[in-house]
Each structure stands twice: as structure tokens, then as C-alpha cells.
């Protein structure tokens, strides 16, 4: 931690090596973080299953409800800030304006702190309004406990953006692991203890804390709501610990610029000029991310309101589909909670999709400094190499994951969740969501590269276009009683697909770079289709002689082997990519000997 990082020497490193190194660090940390996050969600849901099947879906729904409004406000508060700092720091280093790098950090501290405090207050006030809109009064406690995370998130963004702009991905990676680890340990502990204490108190006295109840139905939902709030407290605690780590890392490890470079640097801009430049860079990015997250929020509002309306106007249709899971009481009782439970099933499947999109978001973050630097210097060759590396890595990872989630939707949901209703209903959702994952994951790196070439206005327009398509189609499908929640991904699939097509066109048009789609896309697609077919056949075959979890594991392992084999046969990998694996140079030489790398 005391070792000084030299951002100048790192900036002079080979561009594709720099990208792959940064991507490898952030991808590894993101995989760890997302696995911990998925484990947290699965264990939390399974804890609630211990107290009763009906608590699993309701708990998942309450947790997701809190997150949806949080994501919108959090995105506005932090969506453009780290990217703005990263871009400005990278640009300043490329132009040898080292004094500006220091000034960018100084200006960002009061700016981000004020944004965090204001956003924290908006989250508190907005929560009371939002629970009325979605008609989910039990969600309020979790929403209020999540509010401090916005403030800490803004403070964290100051340092993550600064380090990423210097192509130093280690602080971000470590802070994310700390954040997720604290969330897992404290969140699950708080959730279980509140649930256990609450159930015991209610069974002994008929009360919980200061609450008295008219029915057991209301009592159980209230206890569950406080338990979910306890799980959320783990998230806020993790965010605070991540900030503490980054602050100490900056204070002890230094700012990354050796002192002698400041002496020969051009004079820095004024604080006012830097602030205006930061706002101009951050706002378009934040607005684009806001529109994207707003689309998800509107999605949730539409889905839950339409589902509740179905429970009022056509309850029998829902009872026929979901009565076997014990949902009848939540359809006919007051307050109606079927919409929250079905949203919980949807959210459980969505968690798997977000595992994939989070990793490709890392590719975008890692590409940003390299694309910006190449564009600023006017180096078309480096720009093409960087863009094709991003596309290739994104497709290699995304295509098999998306197709795999589609063909193994039910086996995967049954593997990780003990709740029968979540596994069955969420599995139906995940089948279409798997294909949606591919286009959702591709969109983020596209937008990052558009920002890197200076077109910070285009991602916002792309997100707005996709959101309009998504909302319209979602409303149409969810309104059909026989489809309801299972049609919620149709709008997302079409919206993301169209956004990707338009985004790729705009990237090629404005960068003047022709991307080799055969190498970056077609080859991974062939391998992904082969691996998907393998997964389906192996799962079906092994299922006849072994338990379903064994069949799922065998199917995934077989699919991975087939995918790597096909990619090697098609010579999809390059020596640059292979060299970043453990013992990569030896592996690259061996593969080159057999003509298996491009």
C-alpha cells in the first residue's frame, strides 16, 4: 500500500497491453464481486425460504423495490462522475498537463460531496412517494436504509475515477471486493437475526417492536420488511468501508504523478474552468445512464401496476397460474402483494443477467482511457486496435454466457435457489432474458467508446431510444393475463437489440474505424452456438441418470470445453490476449506452434 504508483510510466505502456491489463484486473475483481453479490442474493432468498416458501419471493421483491429507486438516484449522482474524472485525467496526462490532474482531484471533492448529500436527501424524500406509486408499503424500510449508500458512493467515485484515469485499476478492484464482502457478511447476519428475533417475539407476544397487528399476514410481511432493511444495512456499511480504503490508499500511496513532472507541466486551468469542464463531461454521461436506469424503473412501475391491476380485474387467471406456489393469499388479501412476489421472481433471474453485463461494463471502463488517449493523439492505428480488442473481449465473454443462460435457464435457477416458485417462474423469465443479456452487455462498451471519442451526447440518445421501445413493448406483453411477468423481458430484448445496432453504426461513422466483425463477432458466435447446443444435450442426457445439480455442472463444464475448442480451431484468440493468462507466454508459443492463435 505504501508503494508509489507512477501514472506517467503506465501511460507510456503498449496500448493493448494496457487495456488488457486493466480489463483483466477489473474483470477478475468484478467476477469476484458479482459472485459474492449473487451469493448474497441467493443466500438471502434461501434464508427466507427457511421460514416459509412465501417469504422467499416477497423478500426478493422488497429488496429489488428498494434497489430500483436507489439505482436511478445513484446513477444521477455518480453515473457520470467517475467517468468524467477518468476521461479528464487520462486526457490531461496524454497532453502532459500534470498540474491539471491534481486540480481535477481537488475540484471533485467538494463537488461530489455536495452531490452526495443532496442525493441522499432526495432518496429519503423520494422513497415515501415511490412506495405509493408501486403500492408496496412494506418496501419503505429497506429504501430508507439504502439512502446512505448514495453519499458514500459519491465519495468513492472521487477516487475510483481518478485512479482509473491513470490506468491504475487495483484500487477500484480492491475497494469493490471490500464493499461486497462487508455487504455479504453483515447483510446476511442482520437479515437472519431480525427475522429470527421478529418471528420469536411475534409468536410469544403477538407484537413486533412497537407494532401491533390485525392479522398474521400483516405481521409476517412487516417482520420480513425489517429483515430486508437489515440486509440493506450491510450494503451501506460496505460502501462506507470502500470509501475508507480508497481515502487511505490515496493518502498513503500518493497521487500517481512524480513531483518532477509538475515542475515542467503547463499551468493548470482555473478552478472555475475545471469545474465547468467536469460538469460538461459528466452531465451527458450521467443523463445517458439516468435514462437507462429510468427505463428500468418505469419498467418496474409498469410491470407491478399492471400485475396488481390483473389481480383486481382477473384474479382467477393469476390463481390458476400461481396458486400452486401458495400465492393465492397474496392475490385475494388486502393489501395485495402478488405484484411484489412476481417481481421478486423476475429480479432473481435479473441478477444472473447483471452478472454478465457488469463484466462488460468493466471492459468499457478499461477501454475509456485508451480510446480517449488514442483519439486525443489522432492515432488511428491504436484506436482501431483498442476498439477491436474491446469488441472481441466483449463478444468472447458475452455470447456463450447469454446463450448458456437461455438453454439452461431452468436448471440454473433450480441449482442456485431452493425456492420452488423462484426456480420455476424465474426460469421462464430467464429463457428470454438470456438472449437479452447479449445485447444489454454489448451496449455498455459501445457507449463507453463513443464517450472516449468525444461524442458524450450520443449514449444519452441511444438510451432514450431504447427506453421508449422497451416501455411500449413491455406494457403490451405484461398486460396479457396468460403471459404477465414472463413477458417482461420482451421489451428489453427488442430495445437493447435496436440500441446496439444503432450504436455500432454511430461508432463506426464518427470514429472512421472499420471494425473486423468476422474476427470479433462471427467466430465467438459460432463457438457460442456450439457450446449452447452441447450444454442442452449434456444436461438432458445426464439428467436421466443423475441429480439435476450434477447434470447442470456437467453441462456447463462440457459447454466450456467445446467453446474453447471451437475458438482455438477458428484461431479467435490473439497472442496479446493469451499472454495475460497465467504462464501466458508459454501457452501462446504452444498454440502458435499448432497454428491455433490469430
Coordinates of C-alpha atoms in Angstrom, one line a residue:
X1 CA 0.0 0.0 0.0
X2 CA 3.0 2.3 0.6
X3 CA 4.4 1.7 -2.8
X4 CA 4.1 4.8 -5.0
X5 CA 2.3 4.2 -8.3
X6 CA 3.7 6.0 -11.4
X7 CA 0.9 7.0 -13.7
X8 CA 3.3 8.5 -16.3
X9 CA 5.2 5.3 -17.0
X10 CA 2.0 3.4 -17.1
X11 CA 0.6 5.8 -19.7
X12 CA 3.5 5.1 -22.0
X13 CA 2.8 1.3 -21.9
X14 CA 1.7 -0.5 -25.0
X15 CA -2.0 0.4 -25.6
X16 CA -3.5 -3.0 -26.0
X17 CA -1.4 -4.4 -23.2
X18 CA -2.6 -1.5 -21.0
X19 CA -6.2 -2.2 -21.9
X20 CA -6.0 -5.9 -21.3
X21 CA -4.1 -5.5 -18.1
X22 CA -6.7 -3.1 -16.8
X23 CA -9.5 -5.2 -18.1
X24 CA -8.1 -8.3 -16.5
X25 CA -7.8 -6.7 -13.1
X26 CA -11.2 -5.2 -13.1
X27 CA -12.8 -8.3 -14.7
X28 CA -11.3 -10.5 -12.1
X29 CA -12.5 -8.2 -9.3
X30 CA -15.9 -7.8 -10.9
X31 CA -16.4 -11.5 -11.3
X32 CA -15.5 -11.9 -7.6
X33 CA -17.8 -9.0 -6.6
X34 CA -20.7 -10.3 -8.7
X35 CA -20.3 -13.9 -7.5
X36 CA -20.4 -12.5 -3.9
X37 CA -23.4 -10.4 -4.9
X38 CA -25.2 -13.4 -6.4
X39 CA -24.2 -15.5 -3.4
X40 CA -25.6 -12.8 -1.1
X41 CA -28.9 -12.7 -3.0
X42 CA -29.2 -16.5 -3.2
X43 CA -28.4 -17.0 0.5
X44 CA -30.7 -14.2 1.5
X45 CA -33.6 -15.7 -0.5
X46 CA -32.8 -19.2 0.8
X47 CA -32.7 -17.8 4.4
X48 CA -36.3 -16.6 3.8
X49 CA -37.2 -20.0 2.3
X50 CA -36.3 -21.5 5.7
X51 CA -39.1 -19.5 7.3
X52 CA -41.6 -20.3 4.6
X53 CA -41.8 -20.5 0.8
X54 CA -43.9 -17.3 0.5
X55 CA -41.2 -15.3 2.2
X56 CA -38.6 -16.0 -0.5
X57 CA -40.4 -14.3 -3.3
X58 CA -41.7 -11.5 -1.1
X59 CA -38.3 -10.8 0.3
X60 CA -36.7 -10.8 -3.1
X61 CA -39.4 -8.4 -4.3
X62 CA -38.9 -5.9 -1.4
X63 CA -35.1 -6.0 -1.8
X64 CA -35.5 -5.3 -5.6
X65 CA -38.0 -2.5 -5.0
X66 CA -35.5 -0.6 -2.8
X67 CA -32.8 -1.1 -5.4
X68 CA -34.8 0.3 -8.3
X69 CA -35.4 3.8 -7.0
X70 CA -31.9 3.7 -5.5
X71 CA -30.3 2.9 -8.9
X72 CA -32.0 5.9 -10.5
X73 CA -30.8 8.4 -7.9
X74 CA -27.4 6.8 -7.5
X75 CA -26.9 6.8 -11.3
X76 CA -27.7 10.5 -11.5
X77 CA -25.4 11.2 -8.5
X78 CA -22.5 9.0 -9.6
X79 CA -23.1 7.8 -13.2
X80 CA -21.1 10.4 -15.0
X81 CA -18.7 11.5 -12.2
X82 CA -16.1 8.7 -12.2
X83 CA -16.2 8.5 -16.0
X84 CA -15.8 12.3 -16.2
X85 CA -12.8 12.2 -13.9
X86 CA -11.3 9.2 -15.7
X87 CA -11.6 10.9 -19.1
X88 CA -10.2 14.3 -17.9
X89 CA -7.3 12.7 -16.0
X90 CA -6.4 10.5 -19.0
X91 CA -6.7 13.4 -21.4
X92 CA -4.6 15.7 -19.2
X93 CA -1.8 13.0 -18.8
X94 CA -1.8 12.5 -22.6
X95 CA -1.4 16.2 -23.1
X96 CA 1.3 16.4 -20.3
X97 CA -0.9 18.8 -18.3
X98 CA 0.0 17.3 -14.9
X99 CA -1.0 20.2 -12.8
X100 CA -4.5 19.9 -14.2
X101 CA -4.6 16.3 -12.9
X102 CA -4.0 17.5 -9.3
X103 CA -6.6 20.3 -9.8
X104 CA -9.2 17.9 -11.1
X105 CA -9.0 15.9 -7.9
X106 CA -9.2 19.0 -5.7
X107 CA -12.3 20.3 -7.5
X108 CA -14.0 17.0 -7.5
X109 CA -14.0 16.6 -3.7
X110 CA -16.5 19.5 -2.8
X111 CA -18.4 18.9 -6.0
X112 CA -19.1 15.2 -5.4
X113 CA -19.7 15.7 -1.7
X114 CA -22.5 18.2 -2.3
X115 CA -24.0 16.0 -4.9
X116 CA -23.9 13.1 -2.5
X117 CA -25.6 15.0 0.4
X118 CA -28.3 16.4 -1.9
X119 CA -28.9 12.9 -3.5
X120 CA -29.1 11.3 0.0
X121 CA -31.9 13.7 0.9
X122 CA -33.7 13.1 -2.4
X123 CA -33.6 9.4 -1.7
X124 CA -35.2 9.8 1.7
X125 CA -38.0 12.0 0.4
X126 CA -38.5 10.1 -2.8
X127 CA -38.9 6.7 -1.0
X128 CA -42.2 7.8 0.6
X129 CA -43.5 8.8 -2.8
X130 CA -42.3 5.8 -4.7
X131 CA -43.9 3.2 -2.3
X132 CA -47.2 4.8 -3.1
X133 CA -46.6 4.6 -6.8
X134 CA -45.9 0.9 -6.8
X135 CA -48.3 0.3 -4.0
X136 CA -45.8 -1.6 -1.9
X137 CA -45.8 -0.1 1.7
X138 CA -43.6 -2.8 3.1
X139 CA -40.7 -1.6 0.9
X140 CA -40.1 1.8 2.7
X141 CA -37.8 0.5 5.5
X142 CA -35.3 -1.0 3.0
X143 CA -35.4 2.1 0.9
X144 CA -34.5 4.4 3.8
X145 CA -31.6 2.1 4.9
X146 CA -30.2 2.3 1.4
X147 CA -30.0 6.1 1.3
X148 CA -26.6 6.5 2.9
X149 CA -25.0 4.3 0.2
X150 CA -25.6 7.2 -2.3
X151 CA -23.5 9.6 -0.2
X152 CA -20.7 7.1 0.2
X153 CA -20.9 6.2 -3.4
X154 CA -20.3 9.8 -4.5
X155 CA -17.2 9.9 -2.2
X156 CA -15.9 6.6 -3.6
X157 CA -16.4 7.9 -7.2
X158 CA -13.8 10.7 -6.5
X159 CA -11.0 8.2 -6.1
X160 CA -12.2 5.4 -8.5
X161 CA -12.4 7.8 -11.4
X162 CA -9.0 9.4 -10.6
X163 CA -7.2 6.0 -10.4
X164 CA -8.9 4.6 -13.5
X165 CA -7.9 7.7 -15.5
X166 CA -4.3 6.8 -14.6
X167 CA -5.0 3.2 -15.8
X168 CA -4.4 2.0 -12.2
X169 CA -7.3 -0.4 -11.7
X170 CA -6.1 -2.0 -8.5
X171 CA -7.6 0.5 -6.0
X172 CA -11.0 0.2 -7.7
X173 CA -10.8 -3.6 -7.8
X174 CA -9.8 -4.0 -4.1
X175 CA -12.4 -1.4 -2.9
X176 CA -15.2 -3.3 -4.8
X177 CA -14.2 -6.6 -3.2
X178 CA -14.1 -5.0 0.3
X179 CA -17.5 -3.4 -0.4
X180 CA -19.1 -6.7 -1.5
X181 CA -17.5 -8.7 1.3
X182 CA -18.8 -6.5 4.1
X183 CA -22.2 -6.4 2.4
X184 CA -22.3 -10.2 2.4
X185 CA -21.2 -10.8 5.9
X186 CA -23.1 -8.0 7.7
X187 CA -26.2 -8.1 5.4
X188 CA -26.9 -11.8 5.9
X189 CA -26.2 -11.6 9.6
X190 CA -28.6 -8.6 10.1
X191 CA -31.3 -10.2 7.9
X192 CA -31.3 -13.5 9.7
X193 CA -31.2 -12.0 13.2
X194 CA -34.1 -9.6 12.5
X195 CA -36.2 -12.4 11.0
X196 CA -35.4 -14.8 13.9
X197 CA -36.0 -12.2 16.6
X198 CA -39.1 -10.9 14.9
X199 CA -40.7 -14.3 14.5
X200 CA -39.9 -15.3 18.1
X201 CA -41.2 -12.1 19.5
X202 CA -44.4 -12.2 17.5
X203 CA -45.1 -15.9 18.4
X204 CA -44.6 -15.1 22.1
X205 CA -46.4 -11.7 22.4
X206 CA -48.3 -11.1 19.1
X207 CA -46.2 -7.9 18.6
X208 CA -43.0 -6.9 16.9
X209 CA -41.0 -3.9 18.2
X210 CA -43.7 -1.2 18.5
X211 CA -46.1 -2.7 16.0
X212 CA -49.4 -4.5 16.8
X213 CA -51.2 -6.3 14.0
X214 CA -54.7 -7.2 12.9
X215 CA -53.6 -10.3 11.0
X216 CA -50.7 -12.7 10.8
X217 CA -50.4 -11.8 7.1
X218 CA -49.6 -8.2 8.0
X219 CA -47.3 -9.3 10.9
X220 CA -45.2 -11.6 8.7
X221 CA -44.8 -9.0 5.9
X222 CA -43.8 -6.3 8.4
X223 CA -41.1 -8.6 10.0
X224 CA -39.9 -9.5 6.6
X225 CA -39.7 -5.8 5.6
X226 CA -37.4 -5.1 8.6
X227 CA -35.3 -8.1 7.8
X228 CA -34.7 -6.9 4.3
X229 CA -33.8 -3.5 5.7
X230 CA -31.2 -5.3 7.8
X231 CA -29.8 -6.8 4.7
X232 CA -29.6 -3.4 3.1
X233 CA -27.7 -2.0 6.1
X234 CA -24.9 -4.4 5.1
X235 CA -24.7 -2.6 1.7
X236 CA -24.4 0.9 3.3
X237 CA -21.7 -0.5 5.6
X238 CA -19.8 -1.9 2.7
X239 CA -19.9 1.3 0.7
X240 CA -18.5 3.2 3.7
X241 CA -15.7 0.8 4.2
X242 CA -14.8 1.1 0.4
X243 CA -14.5 4.8 0.8
X244 CA -12.3 4.5 3.9
X245 CA -9.9 2.2 1.9
X246 CA -9.7 4.5 -1.1
X247 CA -9.1 7.5 1.0
X248 CA -6.2 5.8 2.9
X249 CA -4.9 4.4 -0.4
X250 CA -4.7 7.9 -1.9
X251 CA -3.2 9.5 1.3
X252 CA -0.5 6.8 1.7
X253 CA 0.1 5.7 -1.9
X254 CA 0.2 9.2 -3.4
X255 CA -1.5 10.8 -6.4
X256 CA 0.5 8.9 -9.0
X257 CA 2.4 11.9 -10.5
X258 CA 6.1 12.1 -9.6
X259 CA 7.0 15.6 -8.3
X260 CA 9.4 16.4 -11.1
X261 CA 6.6 16.2 -13.7
X262 CA 4.7 19.1 -12.0
X263 CA 7.8 21.3 -12.4
X264 CA 7.7 21.0 -16.2
X265 CA 4.0 21.0 -16.6
X266 CA 1.9 23.7 -18.2
X267 CA 0.0 25.9 -15.8
X268 CA -3.3 24.4 -14.7
X269 CA -6.7 25.8 -15.7
X270 CA -8.6 27.8 -13.2
X271 CA -10.9 26.0 -10.7
X272 CA -13.9 27.5 -12.5
X273 CA -12.7 26.3 -15.9
X274 CA -12.0 22.8 -14.4
X275 CA -15.4 22.7 -12.7
X276 CA -17.2 23.7 -15.9
X277 CA -15.3 21.1 -17.9
X278 CA -16.1 18.4 -15.4
X279 CA -19.8 19.2 -15.4
X280 CA -19.8 19.3 -19.3
X281 CA -18.2 15.9 -19.4
X282 CA -20.2 14.3 -16.5
X283 CA -23.7 15.6 -17.3
X284 CA -24.2 13.9 -20.7
X285 CA -22.8 10.7 -19.4
X286 CA -24.9 10.8 -16.2
X287 CA -28.0 11.7 -18.2
X288 CA -27.5 8.7 -20.5
X289 CA -27.1 6.4 -17.5
X290 CA -30.1 8.1 -15.9
X291 CA -32.3 7.4 -18.9
X292 CA -31.1 3.8 -18.9
X293 CA -31.9 3.3 -15.2
X294 CA -35.1 5.3 -15.6
X295 CA -36.2 2.8 -18.2
X296 CA -35.7 0.0 -15.6
X297 CA -37.6 2.0 -13.0
X298 CA -40.5 2.7 -15.4
X299 CA -40.3 -1.0 -16.3
X300 CA -40.8 -1.9 -12.7
X301 CA -43.6 0.5 -12.2
X302 CA -45.5 -0.7 -15.3
X303 CA -45.0 -4.3 -14.5
X304 CA -46.1 -4.1 -10.9
X305 CA -49.0 -1.8 -11.5
X306 CA -50.3 -3.9 -14.4
X307 CA -49.8 -7.1 -12.3
X308 CA -51.8 -5.6 -9.4
X309 CA -54.5 -4.5 -11.8
X310 CA -54.7 -8.1 -13.1
X311 CA -55.1 -9.3 -9.5
X312 CA -58.1 -6.9 -9.1
X313 CA -59.7 -7.4 -12.5
X314 CA -58.8 -11.0 -13.3
X315 CA -57.6 -12.7 -10.1
X316 CA -58.6 -16.2 -11.3
X317 CA -56.1 -16.1 -14.2
X318 CA -53.3 -15.5 -11.7
X319 CA -54.6 -18.0 -9.2
X320 CA -54.7 -20.6 -12.0
X321 CA -51.1 -20.0 -12.8
X322 CA -49.6 -19.3 -9.3
X323 CA -52.0 -20.8 -6.8
X324 CA -49.9 -24.0 -6.8
X325 CA -47.0 -21.9 -5.3
X326 CA -49.1 -20.7 -2.4
X327 CA -49.7 -17.2 -3.9
X328 CA -53.5 -17.3 -3.6
X329 CA -53.5 -15.4 -0.3
X330 CA -51.3 -12.6 -1.8
X331 CA -53.8 -12.2 -4.7
X332 CA -57.1 -12.0 -2.6
X333 CA -55.9 -10.5 0.7
X334 CA -55.6 -6.8 1.5
X335 CA -53.0 -5.4 0.8
X336 CA -52.4 -7.3 -2.5
X337 CA -48.8 -8.4 -2.7
X338 CA -48.8 -10.7 -5.7
X339 CA -47.1 -8.0 -7.9
X340 CA -44.2 -7.7 -5.4
X341 CA -43.8 -11.5 -5.3
X342 CA -43.8 -11.9 -9.1
X343 CA -41.3 -9.0 -9.3
X344 CA -39.1 -10.9 -6.8
X345 CA -39.1 -13.9 -9.2
X346 CA -38.2 -11.6 -12.1
X347 CA -35.4 -9.9 -10.0
X348 CA -33.9 -13.3 -9.1
X349 CA -33.4 -14.1 -12.8
X350 CA -32.3 -10.5 -13.5
X351 CA -29.4 -11.0 -11.0
X352 CA -27.9 -13.6 -13.4
X353 CA -28.1 -11.2 -16.4
X354 CA -26.5 -8.4 -14.4
X355 CA -23.6 -10.8 -13.6
X356 CA -22.7 -10.7 -17.3
X357 CA -23.4 -7.0 -18.0
X358 CA -21.3 -6.0 -15.1
X359 CA -18.2 -7.6 -16.5
X360 CA -18.7 -6.0 -19.9
X361 CA -19.1 -2.7 -18.1
X362 CA -15.6 -3.3 -16.8
X363 CA -14.4 -3.7 -20.5
X364 CA -15.9 -0.3 -21.2
X365 CA -14.3 1.3 -18.1
X366 CA -10.9 -0.1 -19.0
X367 CA -11.2 1.0 -22.6
X368 CA -12.1 4.6 -21.8
X369 CA -8.6 5.9 -21.0
X370 CA -7.0 4.1 -24.0
X371 CA -9.7 5.2 -26.5
X372 CA -9.6 8.7 -25.2
X373 CA -5.8 8.8 -25.4
X374 CA -5.6 7.4 -28.9
X375 CA -8.4 9.8 -30.1
X376 CA -6.7 12.8 -28.5
X377 CA -3.4 12.0 -30.2
X378 CA -5.1 11.2 -33.5
X379 CA -3.6 7.7 -33.6
X380 CA -6.0 5.8 -35.8
X381 CA -4.0 2.5 -35.7
X382 CA -4.0 2.4 -31.9
X383 CA -7.7 3.5 -31.8
X384 CA -8.6 0.6 -34.2
X385 CA -6.6 -1.9 -32.1
X386 CA -8.2 -0.7 -28.9
X387 CA -11.8 -0.8 -30.3
X388 CA -11.4 -4.2 -31.8
X389 CA -9.9 -5.5 -28.5
X390 CA -12.9 -4.2 -26.6
X391 CA -15.4 -5.7 -29.1
X392 CA -13.5 -9.0 -29.3
X393 CA -13.3 -9.5 -25.5
X394 CA -16.9 -8.4 -25.1
X395 CA -18.2 -10.9 -27.6
X396 CA -16.0 -13.8 -26.4
X397 CA -17.4 -13.4 -22.9
X398 CA -21.0 -12.3 -23.6
X399 CA -22.2 -14.7 -26.4
X400 CA -21.6 -18.0 -24.6
X401 CA -23.0 -16.6 -21.3
X402 CA -26.1 -15.3 -22.9
X403 CA -26.9 -18.4 -24.9
X404 CA -26.0 -20.6 -21.9
X405 CA -28.5 -18.7 -19.7
X406 CA -31.1 -19.3 -22.3
X407 CA -30.7 -23.0 -22.9
X408 CA -30.0 -23.8 -19.2
X409 CA -32.5 -21.3 -17.7
X410 CA -34.5 -23.7 -15.5
X411 CA -31.5 -26.0 -14.5
X412 CA -29.5 -22.9 -13.4
X413 CA -32.4 -21.4 -11.4
X414 CA -33.1 -24.7 -9.7
X415 CA -29.4 -25.2 -9.0
X416 CA -29.0 -21.9 -7.0
X417 CA -32.4 -21.3 -5.5
X418 CA -34.2 -23.6 -3.0
X419 CA -37.5 -21.8 -3.5
X420 CA -39.6 -23.8 -6.0
X421 CA -41.6 -20.7 -7.1
X422 CA -38.5 -18.6 -7.8
X423 CA -36.9 -21.5 -9.7
X424 CA -40.0 -22.2 -11.9
X425 CA -41.2 -18.6 -12.5
X426 CA -37.7 -17.1 -12.7
X427 CA -36.6 -19.9 -15.0
X428 CA -39.4 -19.0 -17.5
X429 CA -38.2 -15.4 -17.4
X430 CA -34.5 -16.3 -17.8
X431 CA -35.0 -18.2 -21.0
X432 CA -35.7 -14.9 -22.9
X433 CA -33.5 -12.9 -20.6
X434 CA -30.5 -14.9 -21.7
X435 CA -30.8 -13.5 -25.2
X436 CA -31.4 -10.1 -23.8
X437 CA -28.2 -10.4 -21.9
X438 CA -26.1 -10.4 -25.1
X439 CA -27.4 -7.0 -26.4
X440 CA -27.5 -5.4 -22.9
X441 CA -23.9 -6.4 -22.3
X442 CA -22.7 -5.1 -25.7
X443 CA -24.3 -1.7 -25.3
X444 CA -22.2 -0.5 -22.4
X445 CA -18.8 -0.8 -24.1
X446 CA -20.2 0.8 -27.2
X447 CA -21.3 3.8 -25.2
X448 CA -18.0 4.0 -23.4
X449 CA -16.1 4.1 -26.7
X450 CA -18.5 6.8 -28.0
X451 CA -17.6 8.8 -24.9
X452 CA -13.9 8.1 -25.5
X453 CA -14.0 9.6 -29.0
X454 CA -15.7 12.8 -27.6
X455 CA -19.3 12.0 -28.5
X456 CA -20.6 12.1 -24.9
X457 CA -24.0 13.2 -26.2
X458 CA -24.8 10.0 -28.2
X459 CA -25.1 7.5 -25.3
X460 CA -27.9 9.5 -23.8
X461 CA -29.8 9.5 -27.1
X462 CA -29.2 5.8 -27.5
X463 CA -30.5 5.0 -24.0
X464 CA -33.6 7.2 -24.6
X465 CA -34.4 5.5 -27.9
X466 CA -34.0 2.0 -26.3
X467 CA -36.1 3.0 -23.3
X468 CA -39.1 4.2 -25.4
X469 CA -39.1 0.9 -27.3
X470 CA -38.6 -1.1 -24.1
X471 CA -41.5 0.5 -22.2
X472 CA -44.0 0.2 -25.0
X473 CA -43.4 -3.5 -25.7
X474 CA -43.2 -4.4 -22.0
X475 CA -46.6 -2.8 -21.4
X476 CA -48.2 -4.7 -24.3
X477 CA -46.9 -8.1 -23.2
X478 CA -47.3 -7.9 -19.4
X479 CA -51.0 -6.8 -19.9
X480 CA -51.8 -10.2 -21.3
X481 CA -53.1 -12.3 -18.4
X482 CA -51.7 -15.6 -19.7
X483 CA -48.2 -14.1 -20.1
X484 CA -47.9 -11.4 -17.3
X485 CA -44.4 -11.4 -15.7
X486 CA -43.0 -13.8 -18.2
X487 CA -43.3 -11.2 -21.0
X488 CA -41.4 -8.6 -19.1
X489 CA -38.1 -9.2 -21.0
X490 CA -39.6 -8.9 -24.5
X491 CA -39.4 -5.1 -24.4
X492 CA -35.8 -5.3 -23.1
X493 CA -34.7 -7.7 -25.8
X494 CA -36.0 -5.6 -28.6
X495 CA -35.0 -2.3 -27.1
X496 CA -31.4 -3.4 -26.4
X497 CA -31.1 -5.0 -29.8
X498 CA -32.1 -1.9 -31.7
X499 CA -29.8 0.3 -29.5
X500 CA -26.8 -1.9 -30.2
X501 CA -27.4 -1.8 -34.0
X502 CA -27.7 2.0 -34.0
X503 CA -24.8 2.3 -31.5
X504 CA -22.4 0.3 -33.7
X505 CA -23.4 2.3 -36.7
X506 CA -22.7 5.6 -34.9
X507 CA -19.4 4.4 -33.5
X508 CA -18.1 3.4 -37.0
X509 CA -19.4 6.6 -38.5
X510 CA -17.8 9.0 -36.0
X511 CA -14.6 7.2 -35.4
X512 CA -14.0 6.4 -39.1
X513 CA -12.8 3.0 -38.0
X514 CA -13.8 -0.2 -39.8
X515 CA -14.1 -3.0 -37.2
X516 CA -13.3 -6.6 -38.3
X517 CA -16.6 -8.2 -37.3
X518 CA -15.7 -11.6 -38.6
X519 CA -12.9 -11.9 -36.0
X520 CA -14.6 -10.0 -33.2
X521 CA -18.1 -11.4 -33.5
X522 CA -18.7 -14.2 -36.0
X523 CA -16.1 -16.5 -34.6
X524 CA -17.2 -16.2 -31.0
X525 CA -20.9 -16.6 -32.2
X526 CA -20.1 -19.9 -33.9
X527 CA -18.4 -21.2 -30.7
X528 CA -21.2 -19.9 -28.5
X529 CA -23.9 -21.7 -30.6
X530 CA -21.8 -25.0 -30.4
X531 CA -21.4 -24.6 -26.7
X532 CA -25.1 -23.9 -26.1
X533 CA -26.1 -27.0 -28.1
X534 CA -23.6 -29.0 -26.1
X535 CA -25.0 -27.7 -22.8
X536 CA -28.6 -28.6 -23.7
X537 CA -27.8 -32.2 -24.9
X538 CA -25.4 -33.0 -22.0
X539 CA -27.9 -31.7 -19.4
X540 CA -30.7 -33.7 -20.9
X541 CA -28.6 -36.9 -21.1
X542 CA -27.0 -36.7 -17.6
X543 CA -30.4 -35.8 -16.0
X544 CA -31.6 -39.3 -16.9
X545 CA -29.0 -40.9 -14.6
X546 CA -28.0 -38.3 -12.1
X547 CA -29.5 -35.5 -9.9
X548 CA -30.3 -32.2 -11.6
X549 CA -27.4 -30.3 -10.0
X550 CA -24.9 -32.8 -11.2
X551 CA -26.4 -32.6 -14.7
X552 CA -26.2 -28.8 -14.7
X553 CA -22.5 -28.9 -13.6
X554 CA -21.6 -31.4 -16.3
X555 CA -23.5 -29.4 -18.9
X556 CA -21.6 -26.2 -18.0
X557 CA -18.2 -27.9 -18.0
X558 CA -18.9 -29.6 -21.4
X559 CA -20.0 -26.3 -22.9
X560 CA -16.9 -24.5 -21.7
X561 CA -14.6 -27.2 -23.2
X562 CA -16.4 -27.2 -26.5
X563 CA -16.4 -23.4 -26.7
X564 CA -12.7 -23.1 -26.1
X565 CA -12.0 -25.9 -28.6
X566 CA -14.1 -24.2 -31.3
X567 CA -12.4 -20.8 -30.7
X568 CA -9.0 -22.4 -30.9
X569 CA -9.9 -24.2 -34.2
X570 CA -11.2 -20.9 -35.6
X571 CA -8.0 -19.1 -34.3
X572 CA -10.1 -16.5 -32.5
X573 CA -7.5 -15.7 -29.7
X574 CA -4.5 -13.4 -30.3
X575 CA -1.1 -13.8 -28.7
X576 CA -1.7 -10.5 -26.9
X577 CA -4.8 -11.8 -25.1
X578 CA -3.2 -15.2 -24.3
X579 CA -0.1 -13.6 -22.8
X580 CA -2.2 -12.2 -20.0
X581 CA -3.2 -15.6 -18.7
X582 CA -1.1 -17.3 -16.1
X583 CA 2.0 -18.7 -17.9
X584 CA 0.5 -16.9 -20.9
X585 CA 3.8 -16.6 -22.9
X586 CA 4.3 -20.4 -22.8
X587 CA 0.7 -21.1 -23.8
X588 CA 0.9 -18.6 -26.6
X589 CA 4.1 -20.2 -28.0
X590 CA 2.5 -23.6 -27.8
X591 CA -0.7 -22.5 -29.5
X592 CA 1.3 -20.7 -32.2
X593 CA 3.3 -23.9 -32.8
X594 CA 0.0 -25.6 -33.7
X595 CA -1.4 -22.6 -35.6
X596 CA -4.2 -22.1 -33.1
X597 CA -3.9 -18.3 -32.5
X598 CA -4.6 -15.5 -34.9

